[in-house]
Amino acid sequence: MYNGILMRYVTASSAYLAKQEDALDFDITYYRSKDPLTPRLFQDIFEEIEQIAMFKYNALPHWGKNRNVAFHGAIDKYKNADIFLKIKQMYDPSGLFSSNWTDQILGLKDGLHTVKEGCALEGLCICSQDIHCAPKRGYFCRPGKVYMEARVCAKITSKCPIVIDCTLPLVFKVISYKAAHAS
């Protein structure tokens, strides 16, 4: 299987950072290249699904499986997060069982998002500029196709006409293009 969307049912738990209610989890399986600047197959679709889940529907990330983007504000989604962090501090005051990454996803340290060339391909950032994708390989930062608030690295096979801002929603692009080419 190259790609897949797997569903599983999860029951609520009283654990501090667990599911707070019965839920349906979606696990998206994909394979990455060894080269971090090589986009995944269906890169834009996976990014849009991730952003729909995390930001539109306030989904909870899987603590061991997600990309950094999924953890943006995640700790605030747990009603018992403050209790967890107090207990963590009580039993591990020197941070022996912590790392920069765990501190970042728990909201204890900055640096969860790294903005650099290709950062959106690895889930280190949400693209806001084409360089965050792989423009040399034809992937540019664009709005989602369904969730317009999403910003994804999409494969563009042809250049947009100069009169159209390629970052605007498609409906506006079509209207602008027709208005600019009306005789």
Coordinates of C-alpha atoms in Angstrom, one line a residue:
M1 CA 0.0 0.0 0.0
Y2 CA 1.5 3.3 -1.0
N3 CA -1.1 5.6 0.6
G4 CA -4.1 5.0 2.8
I5 CA -6.5 6.5 5.1
L6 CA -7.2 4.1 8.0
M7 CA -10.1 4.7 10.5
R8 CA -10.3 3.4 14.0
Y9 CA -12.6 3.9 16.9
V10 CA -11.1 5.2 20.2
T11 CA -12.9 5.4 23.5
A12 CA -12.5 8.3 25.9
S13 CA -9.9 8.0 28.6
S14 CA -9.2 9.7 31.9
A15 CA -5.5 10.0 31.0
Y16 CA -4.6 13.7 31.0
L17 CA -3.4 13.8 27.3
A18 CA -5.8 11.2 25.9
K19 CA -9.0 11.4 23.9
Q20 CA -11.5 13.2 26.0
E21 CA -14.5 11.6 24.4
D22 CA -15.3 8.6 22.1
A23 CA -13.8 9.4 18.7
L24 CA -13.1 8.2 15.3
D25 CA -9.4 8.5 14.4
F26 CA -8.2 8.9 10.9
D27 CA -4.6 7.7 10.3
I28 CA -3.1 8.8 7.0
T29 CA -0.3 6.6 5.8
Y30 CA 2.2 7.8 3.2
Y31 CA 5.8 7.3 2.3
R32 CA 8.4 10.1 2.1
S33 CA 11.5 10.4 0.0
K34 CA 14.9 10.4 1.7
D35 CA 15.2 13.9 0.2
P36 CA 13.2 16.3 2.3
L37 CA 12.6 18.7 -0.6
T38 CA 10.9 15.9 -2.7
P39 CA 7.1 16.4 -2.3
R40 CA 4.9 13.4 -1.5
L41 CA 2.4 12.0 -3.9
F42 CA -0.8 14.0 -3.4
Q43 CA 1.1 16.5 -1.2
D44 CA -1.7 19.1 -1.4
I45 CA -4.5 16.7 -0.5
F46 CA -2.7 15.4 2.6
E47 CA -1.8 18.9 3.8
E48 CA -5.4 20.1 3.3
I49 CA -6.9 17.1 5.1
E50 CA -4.5 17.7 8.0
Q51 CA -5.4 21.4 8.2
I52 CA -9.1 20.7 8.0
A53 CA -8.9 18.3 10.8
M54 CA -6.6 20.3 13.1
F55 CA -7.8 23.8 12.5
K56 CA -11.4 23.7 11.2
Y57 CA -12.6 20.7 13.4
N58 CA -10.1 21.2 16.3
A59 CA -8.9 17.6 16.1
L60 CA -6.5 16.2 18.6
P61 CA -3.1 15.0 17.3
H62 CA -1.6 11.5 17.9
W63 CA 1.3 12.3 20.2
G64 CA 3.7 9.9 18.4
K65 CA 2.7 10.2 14.7
N66 CA 2.0 13.7 13.5
R67 CA 4.1 16.4 11.9
N68 CA 4.9 19.5 13.9
V69 CA 2.1 21.4 12.2
A70 CA -0.5 19.2 13.9
F71 CA 0.8 20.3 17.3
H72 CA 0.2 24.0 16.8
G73 CA -1.9 24.9 19.9
A74 CA -2.6 21.3 20.6
I75 CA -1.9 21.4 24.3
D76 CA -4.7 24.0 24.7
K77 CA -7.2 21.5 23.4
Y78 CA -6.9 19.3 26.4
K79 CA -8.9 20.2 29.5
N80 CA -6.4 18.5 31.9
A81 CA -3.2 19.8 30.3
D82 CA -2.4 22.0 33.2
I83 CA -2.6 19.1 35.6
F84 CA -0.4 17.0 33.3
L85 CA 2.2 19.8 33.1
K86 CA 2.3 20.2 36.9
I87 CA 2.7 16.4 37.4
K88 CA 5.4 16.3 34.7
Q89 CA 7.3 19.1 36.6
M90 CA 6.8 17.4 39.9
Y91 CA 8.2 14.0 38.7
D92 CA 10.8 15.3 36.2
P93 CA 12.0 18.6 37.5
S94 CA 15.3 18.4 35.7
G95 CA 13.7 17.5 32.3
L96 CA 15.5 14.1 32.1
F97 CA 12.6 12.7 30.1
S98 CA 12.1 15.8 28.0
S99 CA 13.6 17.0 24.8
N100 CA 13.4 20.2 22.8
W101 CA 10.7 18.6 20.6
T102 CA 8.6 17.4 23.5
D103 CA 8.9 20.8 25.2
Q104 CA 7.8 22.4 21.9
I105 CA 4.7 20.3 21.4
L106 CA 3.7 20.7 25.0
G107 CA 3.9 24.5 24.6
L108 CA 6.8 24.9 27.0
K109 CA 9.3 26.2 24.5
D110 CA 9.2 28.1 21.2
G111 CA 10.5 26.6 18.0
L112 CA 7.7 24.2 17.0
H113 CA 7.5 25.8 13.6
T114 CA 10.7 26.1 11.5
V115 CA 10.3 28.5 8.6
K116 CA 12.8 27.7 5.9
E117 CA 13.0 26.4 2.3
G118 CA 10.8 23.3 1.9
C119 CA 9.5 23.5 5.5
A120 CA 5.9 22.8 4.5
L121 CA 6.9 19.6 2.8
E122 CA 8.1 18.2 6.1
G123 CA 5.3 19.7 8.2
L124 CA 7.6 22.1 9.9
C125 CA 5.4 25.0 8.8
I126 CA 2.3 25.9 6.9
C127 CA 3.4 27.5 3.7
S128 CA 2.9 31.2 3.3
Q129 CA 5.4 31.6 0.4
D130 CA 6.3 29.5 -2.6
I131 CA 9.8 28.8 -1.2
H132 CA 8.2 26.8 1.7
C133 CA 7.2 24.3 -1.0
A134 CA 9.3 23.1 -3.9
P135 CA 8.9 25.7 -6.6
K136 CA 11.8 24.2 -8.6
R137 CA 9.8 21.0 -8.8
G138 CA 6.5 22.8 -9.7
Y139 CA 5.0 22.9 -6.2
F140 CA 3.8 26.3 -5.0
C141 CA 1.9 27.6 -2.0
R142 CA -1.8 27.8 -2.7
P143 CA -5.2 27.9 -0.9
G144 CA -6.8 24.5 -0.3
K145 CA -9.4 23.3 -2.9
V146 CA -12.1 22.6 -0.3
Y147 CA -11.0 24.4 2.8
M148 CA -9.9 27.8 1.4
E149 CA -8.2 28.8 4.7
A150 CA -5.7 26.0 4.2
R151 CA -2.4 26.7 2.6
V152 CA -0.9 23.8 0.8
C153 CA 2.0 22.9 -1.5
A154 CA 0.2 22.2 -4.8
K155 CA 1.6 21.0 -8.1
I156 CA 1.1 23.7 -10.7
T157 CA 1.6 22.5 -14.3
S158 CA 1.1 25.9 -16.0
K159 CA 1.9 29.4 -15.0
C160 CA -1.0 31.7 -14.0
P161 CA -1.7 34.7 -16.3
I162 CA 0.0 37.8 -15.0
V163 CA -3.4 39.5 -14.4
I164 CA -4.4 36.8 -11.9
D165 CA -3.1 36.5 -8.3
C166 CA -2.5 32.8 -8.0
T167 CA -2.9 33.0 -4.2
L168 CA -6.5 34.1 -4.4
P169 CA -9.4 31.6 -4.3
L170 CA -10.3 30.1 -7.7
V171 CA -13.7 31.9 -8.0
F172 CA -12.0 35.3 -7.7
K173 CA -9.3 34.3 -10.2
V174 CA -11.9 33.3 -12.8
I175 CA -13.8 36.6 -12.3
S176 CA -10.6 38.6 -12.4
Y177 CA -9.4 36.8 -15.6
K178 CA -12.8 37.3 -17.4
A179 CA -12.9 41.0 -16.4
A180 CA -9.4 41.6 -17.6
H181 CA -10.0 39.9 -20.9
A182 CA -13.5 41.3 -21.6
S183 CA -13.7 43.2 -24.8

